[in-house]
Tab-separated table of C-alpha atoms (C1' of nucleotides) in Angstrom:
chain	number	residue	atom	x	y	z
Q	22	UNK	CA	-19.997	-11.615	24.715
Q	23	UNK	CA	-19.811	-11.674	28.347
Q	24	UNK	CA	-21.889	-11.903	31.456
Q	25	UNK	CA	-24.505	-9.738	29.881
Q	26	UNK	CA	-25.488	-8.686	26.436
Q	27	UNK	CA	-24.918	-5.053	25.580
Q	28	UNK	CA	-26.445	-2.834	22.959
Q	29	UNK	CA	-24.134	-1.371	20.399
Q	30	UNK	CA	-24.353	2.239	21.431
Q	31	UNK	CA	-22.035	4.566	23.269
Q	32	UNK	CA	-21.254	3.271	26.758
Q	33	UNK	CA	-22.250	6.081	29.041
Q	34	UNK	CA	-20.293	5.056	32.125
Q	35	UNK	CA	-16.856	6.371	31.339
Q	36	UNK	CA	-14.843	3.854	33.286
Q	37	UNK	CA	-16.755	0.970	31.726
Q	38	UNK	CA	-16.176	2.603	28.384
Q	39	UNK	CA	-12.474	2.780	29.072
Q	40	UNK	CA	-12.270	-0.853	30.173
Q	41	UNK	CA	-14.282	-2.038	27.179
Q	42	UNK	CA	-12.092	0.027	24.902
Q	43	UNK	CA	-8.965	-1.536	26.245
Q	44	UNK	CA	-10.290	-5.041	25.869
Q	45	UNK	CA	-11.848	-4.631	22.450
Q	46	UNK	CA	-8.810	-2.769	21.150
Q	47	UNK	CA	-6.707	-5.803	21.980
Q	48	UNK	CA	-9.307	-8.044	20.414
Q	49	UNK	CA	-9.487	-6.199	17.119
Q	50	UNK	CA	-5.717	-5.897	16.839
Q	51	UNK	CA	-5.515	-9.646	17.306
Q	52	UNK	CA	-8.172	-10.192	14.637
Q	53	UNK	CA	-6.265	-7.950	12.265
Q	54	UNK	CA	-3.099	-9.968	12.723
Q	55	UNK	CA	-4.970	-13.218	12.343
Q	56	UNK	CA	-6.684	-12.348	9.098
Q	57	UNK	CA	-3.472	-11.128	7.578
Q	58	UNK	CA	-1.621	-14.295	8.514
Q	59	UNK	CA	-4.402	-16.771	7.788
Q	60	UNK	CA	-5.582	-15.272	4.518
Q	61	UNK	CA	-2.642	-13.333	3.048
Q	62	UNK	CA	-4.587	-10.137	3.494
Q	63	UNK	CA	-2.998	-6.723	3.744
Q	64	UNK	CA	-4.458	-4.823	6.602
Q	65	UNK	CA	-4.045	-1.344	7.968
Q	66	UNK	CA	-5.756	-0.671	11.256
Q	67	UNK	CA	-5.380	2.611	13.104
Q	68	UNK	CA	-7.321	3.315	16.279
Q	69	UNK	CA	-7.556	6.441	18.373
Q	70	UNK	CA	-9.211	6.014	21.738
Q	71	UNK	CA	-11.103	8.810	23.424
Q	72	UNK	CA	-7.980	9.571	25.412
Q	73	UNK	CA	-6.137	10.292	22.173
Q	74	UNK	CA	-3.727	7.420	22.423
Q	75	UNK	CA	-3.072	5.637	19.149
Q	76	UNK	CA	-2.790	1.972	18.334
Q	77	UNK	CA	-2.027	0.492	14.969
Q	78	UNK	CA	-1.490	-2.670	13.058
Q	79	UNK	CA	-0.066	-2.894	9.548
Q	80	UNK	CA	0.464	-6.251	7.866
Q	81	UNK	CA	4.144	-7.105	7.903
Q	82	UNK	CA	4.138	-7.770	4.159
Q	83	UNK	CA	3.420	-4.139	3.360
Q	84	UNK	CA	3.587	-0.525	4.521
Q	85	UNK	CA	0.941	2.013	5.346
Q	86	UNK	CA	2.030	4.151	2.426
Q	87	UNK	CA	1.644	1.222	0.124
Q	88	UNK	CA	-1.826	0.472	1.409
Q	89	UNK	CA	-2.810	4.098	1.054
Q	90	UNK	CA	-1.563	4.169	-2.511
Q	91	UNK	CA	-3.673	1.143	-3.292
Q	92	UNK	CA	-6.549	2.702	-1.401
Q	93	UNK	CA	-6.446	5.753	-3.640
Q	94	UNK	CA	-6.370	3.648	-6.766
Q	95	UNK	CA	-9.167	1.377	-5.551
Q	96	UNK	CA	-11.444	4.071	-4.192
Q	97	UNK	CA	-10.716	6.873	-6.602
Q	98	UNK	CA	-10.452	9.164	-3.602
Q	99	UNK	CA	-7.391	11.308	-3.382
Q	100	UNK	CA	-5.398	11.634	-0.203
Q	101	UNK	CA	-2.298	13.457	-1.291
Q	102	UNK	CA	-3.274	16.892	-2.388
Q	103	UNK	CA	-2.579	19.206	-5.252
Q	104	UNK	CA	1.004	19.616	-4.136
Q	105	UNK	CA	1.665	16.058	-5.074
Q	106	UNK	CA	-0.193	16.365	-8.282
Q	107	UNK	CA	2.136	19.190	-9.242
Q	108	UNK	CA	5.128	17.030	-8.490
Q	109	UNK	CA	3.650	14.200	-10.503
Q	110	UNK	CA	3.087	16.547	-13.403
Q	111	UNK	CA	6.671	17.711	-13.215
Q	112	UNK	CA	7.800	14.098	-13.284
Q	113	UNK	CA	5.714	13.449	-16.368
Q	114	UNK	CA	7.132	16.527	-18.045
Q	115	UNK	CA	10.712	15.528	-17.222
Q	116	UNK	CA	10.127	12.002	-18.444
Q	117	UNK	CA	8.828	13.265	-21.775
Q	118	UNK	CA	11.751	15.636	-22.106
Q	119	UNK	CA	14.023	12.743	-21.261
Q	120	UNK	CA	12.461	10.497	-23.852
Q	121	UNK	CA	12.798	13.000	-26.637
Q	122	UNK	CA	16.424	13.676	-25.761
Q	123	UNK	CA	17.013	9.954	-25.651
Q	124	UNK	CA	15.658	9.673	-29.173
Q	125	UNK	CA	17.677	12.624	-30.432
Q	126	UNK	CA	20.831	11.124	-28.963
Q	127	UNK	CA	20.158	7.819	-30.641
Q	128	UNK	CA	19.671	9.537	-33.958
Q	129	UNK	CA	22.900	11.446	-33.617
Q	130	UNK	CA	24.634	8.143	-32.963
Q	131	UNK	CA	23.131	6.700	-36.099
Q	132	UNK	CA	20.675	4.469	-34.217
Q	133	UNK	CA	16.972	4.016	-34.920
Q	134	UNK	CA	17.114	6.142	-38.015
Q	135	UNK	CA	15.187	3.909	-40.383
Q	136	UNK	CA	12.006	5.667	-39.331
Q	137	UNK	CA	13.309	9.060	-40.489
Q	138	UNK	CA	12.366	10.552	-43.838
Q	139	UNK	CA	14.830	11.998	-46.289
Q	140	UNK	CA	14.483	15.569	-45.124
Q	141	UNK	CA	15.069	14.574	-41.540
Q	142	UNK	CA	18.090	12.545	-42.526
Q	143	UNK	CA	19.566	15.517	-44.359
Q	144	UNK	CA	19.032	17.729	-41.315
Q	145	UNK	CA	20.702	15.115	-39.172
Q	146	UNK	CA	23.598	14.870	-41.556
Q	147	UNK	CA	24.079	18.621	-41.425
Q	148	UNK	CA	24.001	18.583	-37.664
Q	149	UNK	CA	26.581	15.816	-37.542
Q	150	UNK	CA	28.853	17.552	-40.032
Q	151	UNK	CA	28.650	20.743	-38.048
Q	152	UNK	CA	29.439	18.901	-34.891
Q	153	UNK	CA	32.323	17.098	-36.510
Q	154	UNK	CA	33.787	20.328	-37.847
Q	155	UNK	CA	33.535	21.903	-34.460
Q	156	UNK	CA	35.159	18.942	-32.796
Q	157	UNK	CA	37.978	18.700	-35.345
Q	158	UNK	CA	38.681	22.377	-35.003
Q	159	UNK	CA	38.805	22.097	-31.272
Q	160	UNK	CA	40.965	18.998	-31.394
Q	161	UNK	CA	43.437	20.777	-33.605
Q	162	UNK	CA	43.577	23.721	-31.193
Q	163	UNK	CA	44.322	21.357	-28.362
Q	164	UNK	CA	47.012	19.589	-30.323
Q	165	UNK	CA	48.690	22.846	-31.255
Q	166	UNK	CA	48.730	23.982	-27.672
Q	167	UNK	CA	50.603	20.825	-26.716
Q	168	UNK	CA	53.355	21.358	-29.237
K	7	UNK	CA	-13.848	-20.533	16.974
K	8	UNK	CA	-15.591	-23.227	15.205
K	9	UNK	CA	-15.835	-26.946	14.849
K	10	UNK	CA	-12.102	-27.233	15.049
K	11	UNK	CA	-9.262	-25.163	16.318
K	12	UNK	CA	-6.908	-23.767	13.714
K	13	UNK	CA	-3.365	-22.602	13.980
K	14	UNK	CA	-2.686	-18.994	13.104
K	15	UNK	CA	-0.650	-19.554	9.964
K	16	UNK	CA	-1.406	-19.185	6.287
K	17	UNK	CA	-4.303	-21.449	5.249
K	18	UNK	CA	-2.894	-23.541	2.450
K	19	UNK	CA	-6.171	-24.688	0.883
K	20	UNK	CA	-7.104	-21.743	-1.234
K	21	UNK	CA	-10.862	-22.157	-1.125
K	22	UNK	CA	-10.810	-22.501	2.649
K	23	UNK	CA	-8.625	-19.435	2.732
K	24	UNK	CA	-11.108	-17.511	0.639
K	25	UNK	CA	-14.059	-18.568	2.805
K	26	UNK	CA	-12.232	-17.759	6.014
K	27	UNK	CA	-11.203	-14.416	4.586
K	28	UNK	CA	-14.744	-13.522	3.740
K	29	UNK	CA	-16.044	-14.459	7.169
K	30	UNK	CA	-13.272	-12.839	9.157
K	31	UNK	CA	-13.362	-9.719	7.020
K	32	UNK	CA	-17.014	-9.284	7.983
K	33	UNK	CA	-16.158	-10.041	11.587
K	34	UNK	CA	-13.390	-7.499	11.862
K	35	UNK	CA	-15.405	-4.809	10.085
K	36	UNK	CA	-18.170	-5.403	12.595
K	37	UNK	CA	-15.708	-5.172	15.488
K	38	UNK	CA	-14.370	-1.931	14.079
K	39	UNK	CA	-17.852	-0.438	13.964
K	40	UNK	CA	-18.636	-1.686	17.445
K	41	UNK	CA	-15.569	-0.273	19.119
K	42	UNK	CA	-16.100	3.075	17.498
K	43	UNK	CA	-19.707	3.252	18.601
K	44	UNK	CA	-19.282	1.774	22.069
K	45	UNK	CA	-16.149	3.617	23.041
K	46	UNK	CA	-16.042	6.820	20.959
K	47	UNK	CA	-12.962	5.531	19.215
K	48	UNK	CA	-11.838	6.702	15.819
K	49	UNK	CA	-10.954	3.812	13.636
K	50	UNK	CA	-9.554	3.400	10.168
K	51	UNK	CA	-9.506	-0.118	8.832
K	52	UNK	CA	-8.435	-0.911	5.279
K	53	UNK	CA	-8.183	-4.481	4.071
K	54	UNK	CA	-6.958	-5.879	0.788
K	55	UNK	CA	-7.721	-9.521	0.234
K	56	UNK	CA	-5.507	-11.751	-1.868
K	57	UNK	CA	-7.863	-11.124	-4.783
K	58	UNK	CA	-7.030	-7.427	-4.564
K	59	UNK	CA	-10.498	-6.307	-3.600
K	60	UNK	CA	-10.598	-3.615	-0.942
K	61	UNK	CA	-12.785	-3.218	2.101
K	62	UNK	CA	-12.720	-0.350	4.515
K	63	UNK	CA	-14.257	1.100	7.594
K	64	UNK	CA	-13.721	4.642	8.785
K	65	UNK	CA	-15.488	5.895	11.884
K	66	UNK	CA	-18.348	8.159	10.865
K	67	UNK	CA	-17.156	10.898	13.187
K	68	UNK	CA	-13.976	11.412	11.188
K	69	UNK	CA	-12.239	11.023	7.819
K	70	UNK	CA	-9.319	8.954	6.681
K	71	UNK	CA	-7.298	12.079	6.006
K	72	UNK	CA	-7.972	13.266	9.509
K	73	UNK	CA	-6.883	9.966	10.989
K	74	UNK	CA	-3.748	9.977	8.873
K	75	UNK	CA	-2.921	13.495	10.018
K	76	UNK	CA	-3.242	12.380	13.594
K	77	UNK	CA	-1.283	9.245	12.775
K	78	UNK	CA	1.625	11.328	11.559
K	79	UNK	CA	1.566	13.520	14.616
K	80	UNK	CA	1.241	10.602	17.002
K	81	UNK	CA	3.786	8.306	15.395
K	82	UNK	CA	6.292	10.848	14.175
K	83	UNK	CA	6.282	8.953	10.892
K	84	UNK	CA	5.595	10.907	7.765
K	85	UNK	CA	3.194	9.725	5.113
K	86	UNK	CA	2.550	12.287	2.459
K	87	UNK	CA	5.750	13.995	3.392
K	88	UNK	CA	7.490	10.713	2.724
K	89	UNK	CA	5.557	10.422	-0.495
K	90	UNK	CA	6.537	13.972	-1.257
K	91	UNK	CA	10.141	13.142	-0.654
K	92	UNK	CA	9.986	10.139	-2.949
K	93	UNK	CA	8.555	12.283	-5.700
K	94	UNK	CA	11.181	14.939	-5.111
K	95	UNK	CA	13.912	12.358	-5.304
K	96	UNK	CA	12.512	11.075	-8.554
K	97	UNK	CA	12.480	14.611	-9.892
K	98	UNK	CA	16.100	15.101	-8.889
K	99	UNK	CA	17.068	11.866	-10.542
K	100	UNK	CA	15.272	12.784	-13.752
K	101	UNK	CA	16.787	16.259	-13.762
K	102	UNK	CA	20.289	14.847	-13.447
K	103	UNK	CA	19.619	12.371	-16.209
K	104	UNK	CA	18.261	15.254	-18.225
K	105	UNK	CA	21.292	17.434	-17.619
K	106	UNK	CA	23.759	14.814	-18.647
K	107	UNK	CA	21.840	14.076	-21.812
K	108	UNK	CA	21.655	17.818	-22.464
K	109	UNK	CA	25.437	18.036	-22.216
K	110	UNK	CA	25.967	15.014	-24.402
K	111	UNK	CA	23.657	16.490	-27.007
K	112	UNK	CA	25.502	19.804	-26.988
K	113	UNK	CA	28.802	18.049	-27.418
K	114	UNK	CA	27.498	16.059	-30.349
K	115	UNK	CA	26.411	19.328	-31.904
K	116	UNK	CA	29.881	20.774	-31.424
K	117	UNK	CA	28.835	23.091	-28.623
K	118	UNK	CA	30.560	23.618	-25.283
K	119	UNK	CA	33.473	21.438	-26.277
K	120	UNK	CA	36.289	23.688	-25.183
K	121	UNK	CA	36.238	22.035	-21.795
K	122	UNK	CA	36.927	18.602	-23.270
K	123	UNK	CA	40.404	17.112	-23.313
K	124	UNK	CA	42.007	15.565	-26.348
K	125	UNK	CA	40.978	12.016	-25.566
K	126	UNK	CA	37.392	13.052	-25.070
K	127	UNK	CA	37.449	14.985	-28.314
K	128	UNK	CA	38.724	11.946	-30.194
K	129	UNK	CA	35.967	9.779	-28.737
K	130	UNK	CA	33.424	12.397	-29.735
K	131	UNK	CA	34.862	12.551	-33.257
K	132	UNK	CA	34.545	8.771	-33.549
K	133	UNK	CA	30.961	8.873	-32.369
K	134	UNK	CA	30.111	11.595	-34.870
K	135	UNK	CA	31.798	9.773	-37.738
K	136	UNK	CA	29.919	6.635	-36.869
K	137	UNK	CA	26.663	8.520	-36.738
K	138	UNK	CA	27.382	10.249	-40.021
K	139	UNK	CA	28.176	6.976	-41.724
K	140	UNK	CA	24.953	5.497	-40.453
K	141	UNK	CA	22.940	8.478	-41.585
K	142	UNK	CA	24.560	8.650	-44.999
K	143	UNK	CA	23.951	4.957	-45.527
K	144	UNK	CA	20.353	5.330	-44.548
K	145	UNK	CA	19.892	8.426	-46.690
K	146	UNK	CA	21.260	6.594	-49.681
K	147	UNK	CA	18.838	3.731	-49.103
K	148	UNK	CA	15.946	6.144	-48.996
K	149	UNK	CA	17.064	7.880	-52.159
K	150	UNK	CA	17.426	4.613	-54.045
K	151	UNK	CA	13.942	3.548	-53.019
K	152	UNK	CA	12.525	6.728	-54.515
K	153	UNK	CA	14.134	6.208	-57.885
W	4	DG	C1'	-4.704	2.974	33.262
W	5	DG	C1'	-4.488	-1.793	33.109
W	6	DT	C1'	-5.170	-6.920	34.676
W	7	DT	C1'	-7.588	-11.328	36.053
W	8	DC	C1'	-11.571	-14.283	36.785
W	9	DT	C1'	-15.778	-16.586	34.890
W	10	DA	C1'	-20.238	-16.932	32.748
W	11	DT	C1'	-22.117	-15.900	28.685
W	12	DA	C1'	-22.443	-13.939	23.935
W	13	DT	C1'	-20.325	-14.062	19.580
W	14	DA	C1'	-17.513	-15.578	15.880
W	15	DT	C1'	-16.450	-18.978	13.043
W	16	DA	C1'	-14.526	-23.965	11.147
W	17	DA	C1'	-16.308	-27.650	9.086
W	18	DG	C1'	-19.916	-29.408	6.756
W	19	DG	C1'	-24.035	-29.523	4.059
W	20	DT	C1'	-27.052	-27.495	-0.034
B	1	DT	C1'	-19.720	-20.044	-5.991
B	2	DA	C1'	-21.896	-18.368	-2.088
B	3	DC	C1'	-25.108	-19.137	1.559
B	4	DC	C1'	-27.123	-22.161	5.761
B	5	DT	C1'	-26.263	-25.007	10.023
B	6	DT	C1'	-24.285	-26.131	14.221
B	7	DA	C1'	-20.661	-27.539	17.365
B	8	DT	C1'	-16.931	-25.442	19.246
B	9	DA	C1'	-13.366	-21.809	20.081
B	10	DT	C1'	-12.914	-17.124	21.269
B	11	DA	C1'	-14.069	-12.669	22.862
B	12	DT	C1'	-15.632	-10.111	26.308
B	13	DA	C1'	-19.183	-7.981	30.195
B	14	DG	C1'	-19.224	-7.575	34.732
B	15	DA	C1'	-16.887	-7.742	38.946
B	16	DA	C1'	-12.975	-7.390	41.640
B	17	DC	C1'	-8.015	-6.202	41.813
DNA sequence: GGTTCTATATATAAGGT
DNA sequence: TACCTTATATATAGAAC
């Protein structure tokens, strides 16, 4: 694309390389924007030139993190390391703990108990009676203090 | 670049959009390869089309993780640290939810209730009585079924 | 280190199969 | 649907700032 055709191999002359880099970098960034606008695509483009300077384009409809999350799911490759897996595991554990407490709370409030068998219902009844006794005792104490 | 000039805005005709996507996706992937070969650039290009299918190019001289590390250093933005933070926040949220359910459960079991005031105790008593009524009703149903 | 100027190489829009 | 064709729009090599 230009006065002469060039082979696609490293440009040896370093100032030519630099000039070509600058021009093509602009070109590819433009292409990235265009495809995301024209076609609703989500694009992440990150370029480091030989000088170390970075250029990037991320589709406005998304974030890099989002794209990387999707990348991991689509490619099966993992980017975040074991540290994150540990955190994810902890989240799973907490969610399970949460769920079972949620269920226990419902039961104690008399909700969702049709699935319980007789033995479980008796245990629940005991627990509730105990709780009630404790609460009534405590309530009485409080009342007496106020008199 | 073609028989007609097009404006850079979303292509409304979906089959045109799909065709254009496919062509431009190939074009930009080619450009990404070219700039990395010609100019020693390190490129990461990830594209998700509207269909959800992913395409990527990473310069052979590097890895995505490497580029992302450099991205974080160069941009000052955090990626996995941000991810890490999100996970940590979720853990905090779940732990708080957990704690408050824990407390509610203890109260319903008559534990740790000395810190409650009279009004709170009355509300707790109501909740327990309600629960007990529900459980007793349900237990009776079960018993009748078995007879 | 980037730009601008052109001639030329490439990419691709619209159409056909 | 996806792949050819081809006229046209764009990108860019080389040269000069």
